[in-house]
CSV table of C-alpha atoms in Angstrom, one decimal:
chain,number,residue,atom,x,y,z
A,1,MET,CA,0.0,0.0,0.0
A,2,GLU,CA,3.0,2.3,-0.3
A,3,CYS,CA,3.3,5.3,-2.5
A,4,LEU,CA,6.4,7.1,-3.9
A,5,PHE,CA,6.4,10.2,-6.1
A,6,GLY,CA,9.0,12.1,-7.9
A,7,ILE,CA,8.9,15.3,-10.0
A,8,THR,CA,11.6,17.2,-11.8
A,9,GLY,CA,11.3,20.9,-12.6
A,10,LYS,CA,13.4,23.7,-14.0
A,11,ASP,CA,16.0,23.6,-11.3
A,12,TYR,CA,14.8,21.1,-8.7
A,13,THR,CA,13.7,17.5,-8.0
A,14,ILE,CA,10.9,16.8,-5.5
A,15,ILE,CA,10.7,13.3,-3.9
A,16,ALA,CA,7.9,12.2,-1.7
A,17,ALA,CA,7.0,9.0,0.2
A,18,ASP,CA,4.2,8.0,2.5
A,19,THR,CA,5.1,7.5,6.1
A,20,THR,CA,2.8,4.6,6.9
A,21,SER,CA,4.2,1.2,7.8
A,22,ALA,CA,1.5,-1.5,7.4
A,23,ARG,CA,1.3,-5.2,7.2
A,24,SER,CA,-1.9,-6.8,5.9
A,25,ILE,CA,-4.8,-4.9,7.6
A,26,VAL,CA,-2.7,-3.5,10.5
A,27,VAL,CA,-1.0,-0.1,10.5
A,28,MET,CA,2.1,-0.5,12.7
A,29,LYS,CA,3.6,2.9,12.5
A,30,GLY,CA,2.6,6.3,11.0
A,31,THR,CA,6.0,8.0,11.0
A,32,GLU,CA,8.2,5.6,9.0
A,33,ASP,CA,11.1,7.3,7.1
A,34,LYS,CA,11.2,5.6,3.6
A,35,SER,CA,14.0,7.8,2.3
A,36,ARG,CA,17.8,7.9,2.6
A,37,ASP,CA,20.1,10.8,1.6
A,38,LEU,CA,22.8,9.2,-0.5
A,39,ASN,CA,24.9,12.3,-0.7
A,40,ASP,CA,24.4,16.1,-0.6
A,41,HIS,CA,22.4,16.2,-3.8
A,42,THR,CA,20.8,12.7,-4.1
A,43,VAL,CA,17.9,11.1,-2.3
A,44,MET,CA,16.5,7.6,-2.6
A,45,VAL,CA,12.9,6.7,-1.6
A,46,PHE,CA,12.0,3.1,-1.4
A,47,SER,CA,9.1,0.6,-0.9
A,48,GLY,CA,8.8,-3.1,-0.6
A,49,GLU,CA,9.3,-5.8,2.0
A,50,PRO,CA,10.1,-4.1,5.3
A,51,GLY,CA,13.3,-6.0,6.1
A,52,ASP,CA,14.6,-5.8,2.6
A,53,THR,CA,14.0,-2.1,2.2
A,54,VAL,CA,15.8,-0.8,5.2
A,55,ASN,CA,18.7,-3.3,4.8
A,56,PHE,CA,19.2,-2.5,1.1
A,57,ALA,CA,18.8,1.2,1.5
A,58,GLU,CA,21.4,1.4,4.3
A,59,TYR,CA,23.7,-0.8,2.3
A,60,ILE,CA,23.5,1.5,-0.7
A,61,GLN,CA,23.8,4.7,1.4
A,62,ARG,CA,26.9,3.4,3.1
A,63,ASN,CA,28.6,2.2,0.0
A,64,ILE,CA,28.0,5.6,-1.8
A,65,ARG,CA,29.5,7.3,1.3
A,66,LEU,CA,32.5,4.9,1.3
A,67,TYR,CA,33.1,5.8,-2.4
A,68,LYS,CA,33.1,9.5,-1.5
A,69,ILE,CA,35.6,8.8,1.3
A,70,ARG,CA,37.9,6.7,-0.8
A,71,ASN,CA,37.8,8.9,-4.0
A,72,ASP,CA,36.9,12.3,-2.7
A,73,ILE,CA,34.2,12.5,-5.4
A,74,ASP,CA,30.4,12.6,-4.9
A,75,LEU,CA,28.5,10.3,-7.3
A,76,SER,CA,26.0,12.1,-9.6
A,77,PRO,CA,22.4,11.0,-9.3
A,78,LYS,CA,22.8,8.9,-12.5
A,79,ALA,CA,25.9,7.2,-11.1
A,80,ALA,CA,24.2,6.4,-7.8
A,81,ALA,CA,21.1,5.0,-9.6
A,82,THR,CA,23.3,2.9,-11.9
A,83,PHE,CA,25.2,1.5,-8.9
A,84,THR,CA,21.9,0.8,-7.1
A,85,ARG,CA,20.5,-0.9,-10.2
A,86,ARG,CA,23.5,-3.1,-10.5
A,87,GLU,CA,23.4,-4.2,-6.9
A,88,LEU,CA,19.7,-5.1,-7.3
A,89,ALA,CA,20.5,-7.1,-10.5
A,90,ASP,CA,23.3,-8.9,-8.7
A,91,SER,CA,21.1,-9.8,-5.7
A,92,LEU,CA,18.4,-11.0,-8.1
A,93,ARG,CA,20.8,-13.7,-9.2
A,94,SER,CA,21.6,-14.8,-5.7
A,95,ARG,CA,19.7,-16.9,-3.2
A,96,HIS,CA,18.4,-13.9,-1.3
A,97,PRO,CA,17.1,-11.2,-3.7
A,98,TYR,CA,15.9,-7.9,-2.4
A,99,ALA,CA,12.2,-7.0,-3.0
A,100,VAL,CA,12.7,-3.2,-3.2
A,101,ASN,CA,11.3,-0.6,-5.6
A,102,MET,CA,12.6,2.9,-5.5
A,103,LEU,CA,12.9,6.4,-7.0
A,104,ILE,CA,16.3,8.1,-6.9
A,105,GLY,CA,16.3,11.8,-7.5
A,106,GLY,CA,18.8,14.5,-7.3
A,107,PHE,CA,20.5,17.5,-8.8
A,108,ASN,CA,23.5,17.0,-11.0
A,109,THR,CA,25.8,19.9,-10.0
A,110,LYS,CA,28.1,19.4,-13.0
A,111,THR,CA,25.4,19.7,-15.7
A,112,GLY,CA,23.0,21.9,-13.6
A,113,GLU,CA,20.1,19.6,-14.3
A,114,PRO,CA,17.6,17.8,-12.0
A,115,GLU,CA,17.4,14.0,-12.4
A,116,LEU,CA,14.9,11.3,-11.5
A,117,TYR,CA,15.4,7.6,-11.9
A,118,TRP,CA,12.7,4.8,-11.5
A,119,VAL,CA,14.2,1.5,-10.4
A,120,ASP,CA,12.2,-1.7,-9.7
A,121,TYR,CA,13.0,-4.9,-7.9
A,122,LEU,CA,14.0,-6.6,-11.1
A,123,GLY,CA,16.8,-4.2,-11.7
A,124,ALA,CA,15.1,-2.2,-14.4
A,125,MET,CA,16.0,1.5,-14.5
A,126,VAL,CA,14.8,4.5,-16.5
A,127,ARG,CA,15.3,8.3,-16.3
A,128,LEU,CA,12.0,10.1,-16.1
A,129,PRO,CA,10.7,13.7,-15.8
A,130,PHE,CA,8.1,12.4,-13.2
A,131,GLY,CA,7.4,9.0,-11.8
A,132,ALA,CA,5.6,7.0,-9.2
A,133,GLN,CA,6.0,3.6,-7.5
A,134,GLY,CA,3.4,1.6,-5.6
A,135,TYR,CA,-0.4,1.9,-5.7
A,136,GLY,CA,-0.1,5.7,-6.1
A,137,ALA,CA,1.1,5.2,-9.7
A,138,TYR,CA,-2.3,3.9,-10.6
A,139,PHE,CA,-3.9,7.1,-9.6
A,140,CYS,CA,-1.4,9.8,-10.2
A,141,THR,CA,0.7,9.0,-13.3
A,142,SER,CA,-2.1,10.4,-15.5
A,143,LEU,CA,-2.2,13.6,-13.4
A,144,MET,CA,1.5,14.0,-13.7
A,145,ASP,CA,1.4,13.4,-17.4
A,146,ARG,CA,-1.3,16.0,-17.9
A,147,TYR,CA,0.1,18.8,-15.7
A,148,HIS,CA,3.9,18.3,-15.7
A,149,HIS,CA,6.1,20.5,-18.0
A,150,ALA,CA,9.8,20.8,-18.0
A,151,ASP,CA,10.1,24.4,-16.9
A,152,MET,CA,7.8,24.2,-13.8
A,153,ASP,CA,8.9,26.4,-10.9
A,154,LEU,CA,9.0,25.0,-7.4
A,155,GLU,CA,5.5,26.3,-6.5
A,156,GLN,CA,4.0,24.6,-9.5
A,157,GLY,CA,5.8,21.3,-8.6
A,158,LYS,CA,4.5,21.5,-5.0
A,159,GLN,CA,1.0,22.1,-6.4
A,160,LEU,CA,1.2,19.1,-8.7
A,161,LEU,CA,2.3,16.9,-5.7
A,162,ARG,CA,-0.6,18.3,-3.7
A,163,GLN,CA,-3.0,17.3,-6.5
A,164,CYS,CA,-1.6,13.8,-6.5
A,165,ILE,CA,-2.0,13.4,-2.7
A,166,GLN,CA,-5.5,14.8,-2.9
A,167,GLU,CA,-6.4,12.3,-5.7
A,168,LEU,CA,-5.2,9.5,-3.4
A,169,LYS,CA,-7.3,10.8,-0.5
A,170,THR,CA,-10.3,10.9,-2.9
A,171,ARG,CA,-10.0,7.7,-4.8
A,172,PHE,CA,-7.7,5.3,-2.9
A,173,ILE,CA,-9.4,3.0,-0.4
A,174,VAL,CA,-6.4,3.1,2.0
A,175,ASN,CA,-5.8,6.2,4.1
A,176,LEU,CA,-2.3,7.6,3.7
A,177,PRO,CA,-2.4,10.6,6.0
A,178,ARG,CA,1.2,11.9,5.8
A,179,PHE,CA,3.9,12.2,3.2
A,180,MET,CA,7.6,13.0,3.7
A,181,VAL,CA,8.6,15.4,1.0
A,182,LYS,CA,12.2,16.5,0.1
A,183,VAL,CA,13.3,19.1,-2.4
A,184,ILE,CA,16.8,18.7,-4.0
A,185,THR,CA,18.3,21.8,-5.6
A,186,LYS,CA,21.8,23.1,-6.3
A,187,ASP,CA,21.9,24.2,-2.7
A,188,GLY,CA,21.3,20.6,-1.4
A,189,ILE,CA,18.4,18.7,0.2
A,190,GLN,CA,15.6,20.3,2.2
A,191,GLU,CA,12.6,18.6,3.8
A,192,ILE,CA,9.4,20.6,3.3
A,193,GLU,CA,5.8,20.3,4.4
A,194,LEU,CA,3.0,20.5,1.8
């Protein structure tokens, strides 16, 4: 029942994830952080099996930080997404594959462009201007397709995300009361309230 959203604009990427942790018909926690800051300009939000998601996200986060320590270079969002995709593909061929879907978004400081990558549990990856994972994709992909344009300013991006969340509240049978939203710009990562 998890929902992940990502939107790129003129000079930013917005990443959002619901904060509900549920199993079957029971809500266990309403303040679950389903995101990890991979570096100063890249964020990963994830959904899937509870043990797999946290374990895999922390593994990726620590390996990207280790790369920074060893080489004194921050990975770009594309490099971080490619590394993550490869690790998922390798785990798929092992005895214990990870069941994790994710969106990786960030701001590439070298090119000056926002980037968003959709990665699924089978190791498929694609760069998108907007994207969704989980049940939210059924309701909000068409909204994003209709209202998203490449030169959206930050307020327009926030408004589109509000529309997606309102659509979920209207049409989705499950109540997802709270979303954690992060904006990534050339200045870094900032958590915001909608």
